[in-house]
PDB file of C-alpha atoms in Angstrom:
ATOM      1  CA  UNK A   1       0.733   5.045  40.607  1.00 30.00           C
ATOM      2  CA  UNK A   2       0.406   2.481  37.927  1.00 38.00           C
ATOM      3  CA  UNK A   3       0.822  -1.328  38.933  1.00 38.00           C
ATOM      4  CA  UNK A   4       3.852  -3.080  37.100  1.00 37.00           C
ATOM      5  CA  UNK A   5       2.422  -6.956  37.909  1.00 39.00           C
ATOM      6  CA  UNK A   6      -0.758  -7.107  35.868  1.00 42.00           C
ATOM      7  CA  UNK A   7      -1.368 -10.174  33.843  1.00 44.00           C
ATOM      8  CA  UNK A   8      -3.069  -9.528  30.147  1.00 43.00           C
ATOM      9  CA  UNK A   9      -5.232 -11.669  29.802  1.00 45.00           C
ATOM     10  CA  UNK A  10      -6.669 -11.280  26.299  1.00 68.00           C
ATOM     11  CA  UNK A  11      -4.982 -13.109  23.203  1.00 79.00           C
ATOM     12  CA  UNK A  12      -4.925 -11.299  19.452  1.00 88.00           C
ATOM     13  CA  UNK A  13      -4.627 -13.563  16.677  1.00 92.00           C
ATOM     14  CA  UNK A  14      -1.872 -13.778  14.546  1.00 93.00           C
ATOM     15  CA  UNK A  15      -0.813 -12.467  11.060  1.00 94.00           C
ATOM     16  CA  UNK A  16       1.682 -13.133   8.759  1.00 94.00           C
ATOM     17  CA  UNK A  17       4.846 -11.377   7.748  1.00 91.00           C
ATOM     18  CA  UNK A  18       4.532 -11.272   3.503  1.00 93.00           C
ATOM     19  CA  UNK A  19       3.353 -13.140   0.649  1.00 96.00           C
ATOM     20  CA  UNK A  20       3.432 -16.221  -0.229  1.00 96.00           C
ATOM     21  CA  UNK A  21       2.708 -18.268  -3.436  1.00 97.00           C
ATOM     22  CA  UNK A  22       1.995 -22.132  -3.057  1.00 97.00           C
ATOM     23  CA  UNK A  23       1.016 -24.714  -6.078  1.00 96.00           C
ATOM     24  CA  UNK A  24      -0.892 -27.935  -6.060  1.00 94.00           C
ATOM     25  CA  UNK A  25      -1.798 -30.049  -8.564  1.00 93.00           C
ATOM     26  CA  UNK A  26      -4.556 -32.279  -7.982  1.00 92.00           C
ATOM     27  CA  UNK A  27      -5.828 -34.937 -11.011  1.00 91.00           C
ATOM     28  CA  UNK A  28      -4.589 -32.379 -13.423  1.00 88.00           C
ATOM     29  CA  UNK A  29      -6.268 -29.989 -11.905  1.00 89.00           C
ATOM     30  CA  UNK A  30      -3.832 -26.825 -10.446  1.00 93.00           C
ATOM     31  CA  UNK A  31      -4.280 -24.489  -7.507  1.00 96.00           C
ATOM     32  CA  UNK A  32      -2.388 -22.008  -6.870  1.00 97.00           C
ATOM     33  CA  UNK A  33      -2.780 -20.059  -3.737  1.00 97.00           C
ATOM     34  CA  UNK A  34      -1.104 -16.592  -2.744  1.00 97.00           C
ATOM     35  CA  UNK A  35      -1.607 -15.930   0.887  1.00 98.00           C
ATOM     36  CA  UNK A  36      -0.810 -12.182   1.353  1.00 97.00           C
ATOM     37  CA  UNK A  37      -1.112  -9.548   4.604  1.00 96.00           C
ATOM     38  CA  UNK A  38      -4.230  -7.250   4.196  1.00 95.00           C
ATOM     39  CA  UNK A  39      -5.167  -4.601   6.755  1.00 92.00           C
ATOM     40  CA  UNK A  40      -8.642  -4.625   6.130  1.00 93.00           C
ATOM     41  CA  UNK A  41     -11.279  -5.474   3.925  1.00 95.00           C
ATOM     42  CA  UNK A  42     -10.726  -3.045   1.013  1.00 95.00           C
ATOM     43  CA  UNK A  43      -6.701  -3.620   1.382  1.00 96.00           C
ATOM     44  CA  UNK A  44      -7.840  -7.952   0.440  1.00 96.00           C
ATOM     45  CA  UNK A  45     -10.602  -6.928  -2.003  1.00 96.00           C
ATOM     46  CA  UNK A  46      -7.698  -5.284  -3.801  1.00 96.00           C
ATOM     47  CA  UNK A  47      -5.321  -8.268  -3.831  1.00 96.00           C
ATOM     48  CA  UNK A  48      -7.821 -10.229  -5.349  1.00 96.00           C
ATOM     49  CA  UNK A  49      -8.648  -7.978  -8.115  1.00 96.00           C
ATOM     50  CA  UNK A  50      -4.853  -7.999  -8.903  1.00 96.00           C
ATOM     51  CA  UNK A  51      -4.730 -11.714  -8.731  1.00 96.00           C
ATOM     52  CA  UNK A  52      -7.389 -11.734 -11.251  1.00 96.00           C
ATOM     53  CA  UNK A  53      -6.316  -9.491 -13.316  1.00 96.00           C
ATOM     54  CA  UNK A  54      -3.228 -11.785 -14.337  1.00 95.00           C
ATOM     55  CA  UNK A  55      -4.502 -14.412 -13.859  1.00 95.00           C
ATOM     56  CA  UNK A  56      -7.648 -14.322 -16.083  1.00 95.00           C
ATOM     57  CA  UNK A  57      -8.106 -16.964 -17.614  1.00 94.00           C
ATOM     58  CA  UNK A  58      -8.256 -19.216 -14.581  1.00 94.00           C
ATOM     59  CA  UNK A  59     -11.285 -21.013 -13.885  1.00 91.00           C
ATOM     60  CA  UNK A  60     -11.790 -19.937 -10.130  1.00 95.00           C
ATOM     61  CA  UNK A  61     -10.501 -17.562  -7.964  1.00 97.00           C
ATOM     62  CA  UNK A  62     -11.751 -18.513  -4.614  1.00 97.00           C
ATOM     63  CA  UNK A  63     -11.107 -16.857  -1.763  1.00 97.00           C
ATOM     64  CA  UNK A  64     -11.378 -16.351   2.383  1.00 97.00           C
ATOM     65  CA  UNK A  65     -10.502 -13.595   4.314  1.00 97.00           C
ATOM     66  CA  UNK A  66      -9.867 -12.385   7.761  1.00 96.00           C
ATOM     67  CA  UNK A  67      -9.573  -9.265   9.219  1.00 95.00           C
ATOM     68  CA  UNK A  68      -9.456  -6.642  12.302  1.00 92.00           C
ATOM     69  CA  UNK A  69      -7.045  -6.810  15.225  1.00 89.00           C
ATOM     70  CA  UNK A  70      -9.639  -9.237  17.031  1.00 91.00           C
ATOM     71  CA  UNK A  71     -10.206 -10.939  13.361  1.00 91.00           C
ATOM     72  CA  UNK A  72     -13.631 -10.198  13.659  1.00 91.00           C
ATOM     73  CA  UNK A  73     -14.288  -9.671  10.005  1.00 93.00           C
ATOM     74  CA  UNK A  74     -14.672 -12.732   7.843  1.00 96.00           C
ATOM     75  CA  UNK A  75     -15.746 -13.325   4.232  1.00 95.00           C
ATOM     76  CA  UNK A  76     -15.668 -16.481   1.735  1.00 96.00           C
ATOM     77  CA  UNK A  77     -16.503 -16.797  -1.782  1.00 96.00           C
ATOM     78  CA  UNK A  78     -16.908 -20.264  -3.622  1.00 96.00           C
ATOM     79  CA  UNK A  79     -16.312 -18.072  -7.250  1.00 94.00           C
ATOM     80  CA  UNK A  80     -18.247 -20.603  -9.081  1.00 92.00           C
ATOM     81  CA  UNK A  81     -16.978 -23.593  -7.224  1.00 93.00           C
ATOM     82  CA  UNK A  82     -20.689 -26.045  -5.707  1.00 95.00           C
ATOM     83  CA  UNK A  83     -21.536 -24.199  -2.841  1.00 94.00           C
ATOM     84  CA  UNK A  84     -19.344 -24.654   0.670  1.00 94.00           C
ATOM     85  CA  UNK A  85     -16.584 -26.443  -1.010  1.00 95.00           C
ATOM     86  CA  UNK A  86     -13.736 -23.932  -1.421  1.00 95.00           C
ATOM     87  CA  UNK A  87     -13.878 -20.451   0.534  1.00 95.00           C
ATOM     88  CA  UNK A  88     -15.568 -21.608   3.908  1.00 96.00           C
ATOM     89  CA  UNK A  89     -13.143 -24.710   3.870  1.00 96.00           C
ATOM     90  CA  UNK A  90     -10.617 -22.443   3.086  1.00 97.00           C
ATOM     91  CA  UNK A  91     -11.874 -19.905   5.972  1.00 97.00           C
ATOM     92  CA  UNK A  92     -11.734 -22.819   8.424  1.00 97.00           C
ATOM     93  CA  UNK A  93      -8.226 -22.652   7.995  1.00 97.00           C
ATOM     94  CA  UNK A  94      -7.499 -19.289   8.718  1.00 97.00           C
ATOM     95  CA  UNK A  95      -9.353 -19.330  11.564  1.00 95.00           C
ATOM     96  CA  UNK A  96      -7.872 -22.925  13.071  1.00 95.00           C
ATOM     97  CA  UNK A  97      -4.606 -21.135  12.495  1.00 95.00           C
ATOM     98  CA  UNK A  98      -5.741 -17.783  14.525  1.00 94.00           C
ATOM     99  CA  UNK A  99      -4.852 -15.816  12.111  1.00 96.00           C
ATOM    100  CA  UNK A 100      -6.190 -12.111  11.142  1.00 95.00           C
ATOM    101  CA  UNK A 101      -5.544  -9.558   8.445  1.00 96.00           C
ATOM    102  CA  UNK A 102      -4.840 -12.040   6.101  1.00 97.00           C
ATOM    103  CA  UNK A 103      -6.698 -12.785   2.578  1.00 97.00           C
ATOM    104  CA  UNK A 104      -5.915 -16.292   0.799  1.00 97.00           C
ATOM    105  CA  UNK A 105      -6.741 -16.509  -2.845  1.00 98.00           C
ATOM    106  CA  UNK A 106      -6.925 -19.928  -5.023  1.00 97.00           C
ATOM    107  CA  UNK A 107      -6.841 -19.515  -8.305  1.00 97.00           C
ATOM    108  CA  UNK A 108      -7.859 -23.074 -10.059  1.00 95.00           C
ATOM    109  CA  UNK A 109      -7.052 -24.417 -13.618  1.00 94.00           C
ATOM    110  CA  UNK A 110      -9.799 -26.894 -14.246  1.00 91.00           C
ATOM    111  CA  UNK A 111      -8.033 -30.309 -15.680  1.00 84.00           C
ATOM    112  CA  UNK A 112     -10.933 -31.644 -16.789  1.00 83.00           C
ATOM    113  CA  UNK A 113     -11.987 -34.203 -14.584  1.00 85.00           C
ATOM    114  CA  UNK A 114     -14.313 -33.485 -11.517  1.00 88.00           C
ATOM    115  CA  UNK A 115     -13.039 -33.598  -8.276  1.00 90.00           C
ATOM    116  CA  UNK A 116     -16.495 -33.822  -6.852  1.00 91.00           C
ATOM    117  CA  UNK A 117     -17.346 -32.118  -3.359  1.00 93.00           C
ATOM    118  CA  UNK A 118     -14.665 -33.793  -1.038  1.00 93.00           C
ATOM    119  CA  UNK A 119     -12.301 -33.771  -3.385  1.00 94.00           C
ATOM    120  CA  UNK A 120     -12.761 -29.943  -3.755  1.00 95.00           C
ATOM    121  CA  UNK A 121     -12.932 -29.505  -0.036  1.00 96.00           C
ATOM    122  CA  UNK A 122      -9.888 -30.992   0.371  1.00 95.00           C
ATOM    123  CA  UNK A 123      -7.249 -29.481  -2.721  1.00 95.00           C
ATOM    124  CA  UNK A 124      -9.083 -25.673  -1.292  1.00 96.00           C
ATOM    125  CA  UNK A 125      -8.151 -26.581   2.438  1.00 96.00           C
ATOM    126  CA  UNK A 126      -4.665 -28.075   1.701  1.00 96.00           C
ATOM    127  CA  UNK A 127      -3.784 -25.336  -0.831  1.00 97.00           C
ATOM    128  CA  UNK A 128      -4.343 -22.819   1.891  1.00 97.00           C
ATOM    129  CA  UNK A 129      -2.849 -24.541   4.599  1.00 96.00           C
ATOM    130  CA  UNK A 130       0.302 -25.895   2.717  1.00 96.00           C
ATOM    131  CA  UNK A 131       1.055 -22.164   1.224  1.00 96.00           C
ATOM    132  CA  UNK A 132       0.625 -21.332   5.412  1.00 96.00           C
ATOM    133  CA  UNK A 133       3.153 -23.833   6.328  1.00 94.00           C
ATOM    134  CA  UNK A 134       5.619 -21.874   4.090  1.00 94.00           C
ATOM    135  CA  UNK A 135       4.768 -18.212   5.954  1.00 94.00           C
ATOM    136  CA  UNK A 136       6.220 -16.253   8.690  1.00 92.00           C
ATOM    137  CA  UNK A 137       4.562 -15.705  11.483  1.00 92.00           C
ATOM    138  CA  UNK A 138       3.923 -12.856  13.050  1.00 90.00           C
ATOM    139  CA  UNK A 139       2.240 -12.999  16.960  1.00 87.00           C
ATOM    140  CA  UNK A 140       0.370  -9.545  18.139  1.00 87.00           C
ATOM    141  CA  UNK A 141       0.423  -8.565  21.506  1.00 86.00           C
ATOM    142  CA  UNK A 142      -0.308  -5.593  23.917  1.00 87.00           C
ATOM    143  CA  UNK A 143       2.763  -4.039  24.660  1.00 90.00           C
ATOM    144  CA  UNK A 144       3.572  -1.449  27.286  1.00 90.00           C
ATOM    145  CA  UNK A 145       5.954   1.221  25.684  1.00 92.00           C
ATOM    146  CA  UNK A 146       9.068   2.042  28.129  1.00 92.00           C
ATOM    147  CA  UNK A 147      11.210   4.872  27.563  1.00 91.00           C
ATOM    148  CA  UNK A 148      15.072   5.364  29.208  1.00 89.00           C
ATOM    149  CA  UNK A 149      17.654   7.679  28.856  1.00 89.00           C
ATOM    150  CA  UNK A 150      21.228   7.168  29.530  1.00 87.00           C
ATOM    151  CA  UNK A 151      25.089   9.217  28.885  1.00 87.00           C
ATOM    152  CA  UNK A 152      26.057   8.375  25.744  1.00 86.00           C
ATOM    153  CA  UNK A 153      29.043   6.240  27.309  1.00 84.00           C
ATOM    154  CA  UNK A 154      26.514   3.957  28.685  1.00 84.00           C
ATOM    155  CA  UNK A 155      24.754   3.225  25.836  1.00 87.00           C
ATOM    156  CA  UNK A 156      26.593   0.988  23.982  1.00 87.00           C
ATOM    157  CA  UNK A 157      26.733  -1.638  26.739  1.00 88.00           C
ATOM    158  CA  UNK A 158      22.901  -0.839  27.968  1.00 87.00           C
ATOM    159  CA  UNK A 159      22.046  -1.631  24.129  1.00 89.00           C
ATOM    160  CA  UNK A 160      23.717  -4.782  24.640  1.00 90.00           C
ATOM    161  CA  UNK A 161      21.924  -5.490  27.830  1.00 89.00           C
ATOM    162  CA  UNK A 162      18.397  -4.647  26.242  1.00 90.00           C
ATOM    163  CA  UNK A 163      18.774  -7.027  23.203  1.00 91.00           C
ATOM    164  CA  UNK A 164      19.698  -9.419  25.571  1.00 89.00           C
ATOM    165  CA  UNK A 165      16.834  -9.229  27.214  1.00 89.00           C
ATOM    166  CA  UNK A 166      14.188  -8.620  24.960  1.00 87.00           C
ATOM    167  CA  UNK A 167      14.824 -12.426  23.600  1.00 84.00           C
ATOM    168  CA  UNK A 168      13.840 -13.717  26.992  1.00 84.00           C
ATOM    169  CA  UNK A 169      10.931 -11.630  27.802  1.00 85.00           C
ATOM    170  CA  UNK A 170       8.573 -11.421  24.675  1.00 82.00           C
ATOM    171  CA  UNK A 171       9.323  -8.255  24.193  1.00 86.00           C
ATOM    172  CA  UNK A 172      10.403  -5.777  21.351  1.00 86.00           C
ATOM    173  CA  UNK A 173      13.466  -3.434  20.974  1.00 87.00           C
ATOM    174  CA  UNK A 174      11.547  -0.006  19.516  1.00 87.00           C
ATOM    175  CA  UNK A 175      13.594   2.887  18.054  1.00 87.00           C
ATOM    176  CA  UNK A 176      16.904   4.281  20.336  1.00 90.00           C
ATOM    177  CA  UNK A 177      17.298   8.223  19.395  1.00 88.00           C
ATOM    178  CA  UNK A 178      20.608  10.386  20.135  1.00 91.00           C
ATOM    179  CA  UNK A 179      20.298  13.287  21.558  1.00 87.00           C
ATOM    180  CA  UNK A 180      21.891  15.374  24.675  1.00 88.00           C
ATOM    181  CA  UNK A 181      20.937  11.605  25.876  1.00 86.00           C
ATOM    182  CA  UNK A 182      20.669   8.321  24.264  1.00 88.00           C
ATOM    183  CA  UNK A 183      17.179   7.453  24.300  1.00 90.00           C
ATOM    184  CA  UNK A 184      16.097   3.952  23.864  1.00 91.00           C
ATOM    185  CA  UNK A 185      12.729   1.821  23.773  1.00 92.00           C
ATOM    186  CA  UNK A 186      11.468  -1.395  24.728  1.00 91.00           C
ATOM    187  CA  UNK A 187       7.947  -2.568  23.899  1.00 91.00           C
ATOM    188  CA  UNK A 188       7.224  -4.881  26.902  1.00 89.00           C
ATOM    189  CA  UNK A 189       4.308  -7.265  28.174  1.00 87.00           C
ATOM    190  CA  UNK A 190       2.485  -6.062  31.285  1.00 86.00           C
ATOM    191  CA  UNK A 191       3.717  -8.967  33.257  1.00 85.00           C
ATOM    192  CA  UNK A 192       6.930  -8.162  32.425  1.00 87.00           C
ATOM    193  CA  UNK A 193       7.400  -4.574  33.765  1.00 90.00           C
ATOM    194  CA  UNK A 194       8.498  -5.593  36.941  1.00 88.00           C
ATOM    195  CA  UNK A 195      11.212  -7.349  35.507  1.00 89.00           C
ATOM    196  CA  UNK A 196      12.585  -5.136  33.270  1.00 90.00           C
ATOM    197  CA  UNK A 197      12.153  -2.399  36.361  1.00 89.00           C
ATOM    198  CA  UNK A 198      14.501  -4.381  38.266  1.00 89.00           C
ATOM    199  CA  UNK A 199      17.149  -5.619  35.576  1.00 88.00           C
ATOM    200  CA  UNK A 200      17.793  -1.859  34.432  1.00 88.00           C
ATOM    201  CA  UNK A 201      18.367  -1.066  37.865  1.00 87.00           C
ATOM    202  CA  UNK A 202      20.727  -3.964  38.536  1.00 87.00           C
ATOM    203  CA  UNK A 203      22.434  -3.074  35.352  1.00 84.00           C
ATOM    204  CA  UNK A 204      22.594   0.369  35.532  1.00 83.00           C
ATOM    205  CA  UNK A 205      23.151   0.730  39.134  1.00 81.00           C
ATOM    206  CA  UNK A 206      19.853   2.155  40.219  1.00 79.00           C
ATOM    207  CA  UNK A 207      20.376   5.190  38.177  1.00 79.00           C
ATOM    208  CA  UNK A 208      18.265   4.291  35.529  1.00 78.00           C
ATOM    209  CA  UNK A 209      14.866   6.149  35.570  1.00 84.00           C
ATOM    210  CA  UNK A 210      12.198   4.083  32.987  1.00 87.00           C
ATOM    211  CA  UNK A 211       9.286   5.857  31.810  1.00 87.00           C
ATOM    212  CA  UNK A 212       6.276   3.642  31.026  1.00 89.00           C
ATOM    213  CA  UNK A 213       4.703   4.814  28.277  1.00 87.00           C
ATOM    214  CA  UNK A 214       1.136   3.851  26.217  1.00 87.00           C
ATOM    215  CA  UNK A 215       0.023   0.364  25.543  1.00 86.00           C
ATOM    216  CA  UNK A 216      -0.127  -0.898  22.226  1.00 86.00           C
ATOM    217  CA  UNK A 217      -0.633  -3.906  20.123  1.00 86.00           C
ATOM    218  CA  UNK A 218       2.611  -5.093  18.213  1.00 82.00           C
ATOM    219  CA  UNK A 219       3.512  -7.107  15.487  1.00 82.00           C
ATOM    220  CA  UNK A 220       6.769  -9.838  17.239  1.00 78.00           C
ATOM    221  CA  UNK A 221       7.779 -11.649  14.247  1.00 69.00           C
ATOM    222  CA  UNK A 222       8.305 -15.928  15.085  1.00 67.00           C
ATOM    223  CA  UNK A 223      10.918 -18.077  14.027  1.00 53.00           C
ATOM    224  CA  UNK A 224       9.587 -19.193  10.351  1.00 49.00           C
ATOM    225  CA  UNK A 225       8.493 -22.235   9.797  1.00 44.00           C
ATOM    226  CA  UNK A 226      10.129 -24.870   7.834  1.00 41.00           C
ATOM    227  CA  UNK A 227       7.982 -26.186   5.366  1.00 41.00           C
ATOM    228  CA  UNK A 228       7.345 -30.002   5.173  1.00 39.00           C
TER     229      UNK A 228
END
């Protein structure tokens, strides 16, 4: 019989929910950065090809990029730039934001007066984490799938209950199906089984049967962040 009270205990890093395009201008000199969702390495290396593609006839198209559900694939490239000044700065803040499957691209117009190495250190690290301040976040966790049928008179008020309670308890409303049932499905933390088990039986009288289903990591978007 499976356990409803077990704490998880690891912690995924995050991702974000789209694009985004940020500019700074620094001593004449602009950067503009797209941050954009990748899946994987070959997903990012093709962002950046299409960033340089319009983009040509940019100076520098630095980049940093993270990737795997752990975010244990990284890469930089400098593109040019004096070596450790743009796409390990730029890594460093991908990785102080725990983020994963993620590429950042900054594409620089040289304005014709050096910047020298902090300088570049800096306008590659703020680019990237200024264009972050404008995302969405999007928080990954393992989620235990849980399944529940109920008459089709019921379901408007259960659906009702469930949305309700999904707010409170980190966890995600999944797809409801109609059938000879209603069929709906929560995506819920392991610590919060128990709590769901007893809710739906306060709510539905103790006829509700829940199926627990397989565990899974999920994307549960965050509030977005208001840009300073």
């Amino acid at each position: 019989m499976r356990r409803y009270a077990r704490p998880v205990s690891r912690r995924y890093p995050s991702t974000i929910a789209g694009p985004v395009v940020h500019e700074l201008v620094v001593t004449k000199s602009r950067f503009i950065t797209h941050v954009v969702p990748a899946a994987d390495p070959a997903e990012a290396d093709r962002v950046v090809a299409g960033i340089r593609r319009v983009a040509w006839d940019a100076r520098h198209h630095c980049t940093a990029m993270v990737t795997g559900v752990l975010g244990d694939q990284a890469r930089s490239s400098d593109d040019g730039e004096p070596s450790g000044t743009a796409g390990v700065p730029m890594l460093e803040v991908l990785r102080r934001r725990d983020l994963t499957d993620v590429v950042a691209v900054v594409t620089r117009y040289f304005g014709g007066v050096k910047l020298g190495a902090g300088g570049l250190v800096r306008a590659y690290s703020t680019s990237v984490s200024e264009a972050l301040d404008r995302a969405q976040v999007v928080a990954r966790r393992a989620l235990t799938q849980v399944t529940l049928d109920v008459d089709h008179a019921e379901a408007g008020r259960l659906d009702n209950v469930l949305r309700d309670w999904v707010r409170h308890h980190d966890a995600v409303l999944g797809t409801t199906t109609y059938g000879v049932a209603a069929t709906f499905e929560v995506w819920v933390p392991e610590d919060g089984l128990a709590a769901l088990h007893a809710d739906l039986a306060s709510a539905t009288a103790g006829s509700a049967a829940p199926v627990l289903g397989e565990e899974r990591i999920v994307d549960v978007p965050t509030a977005p962040v208001v840009p300073r």
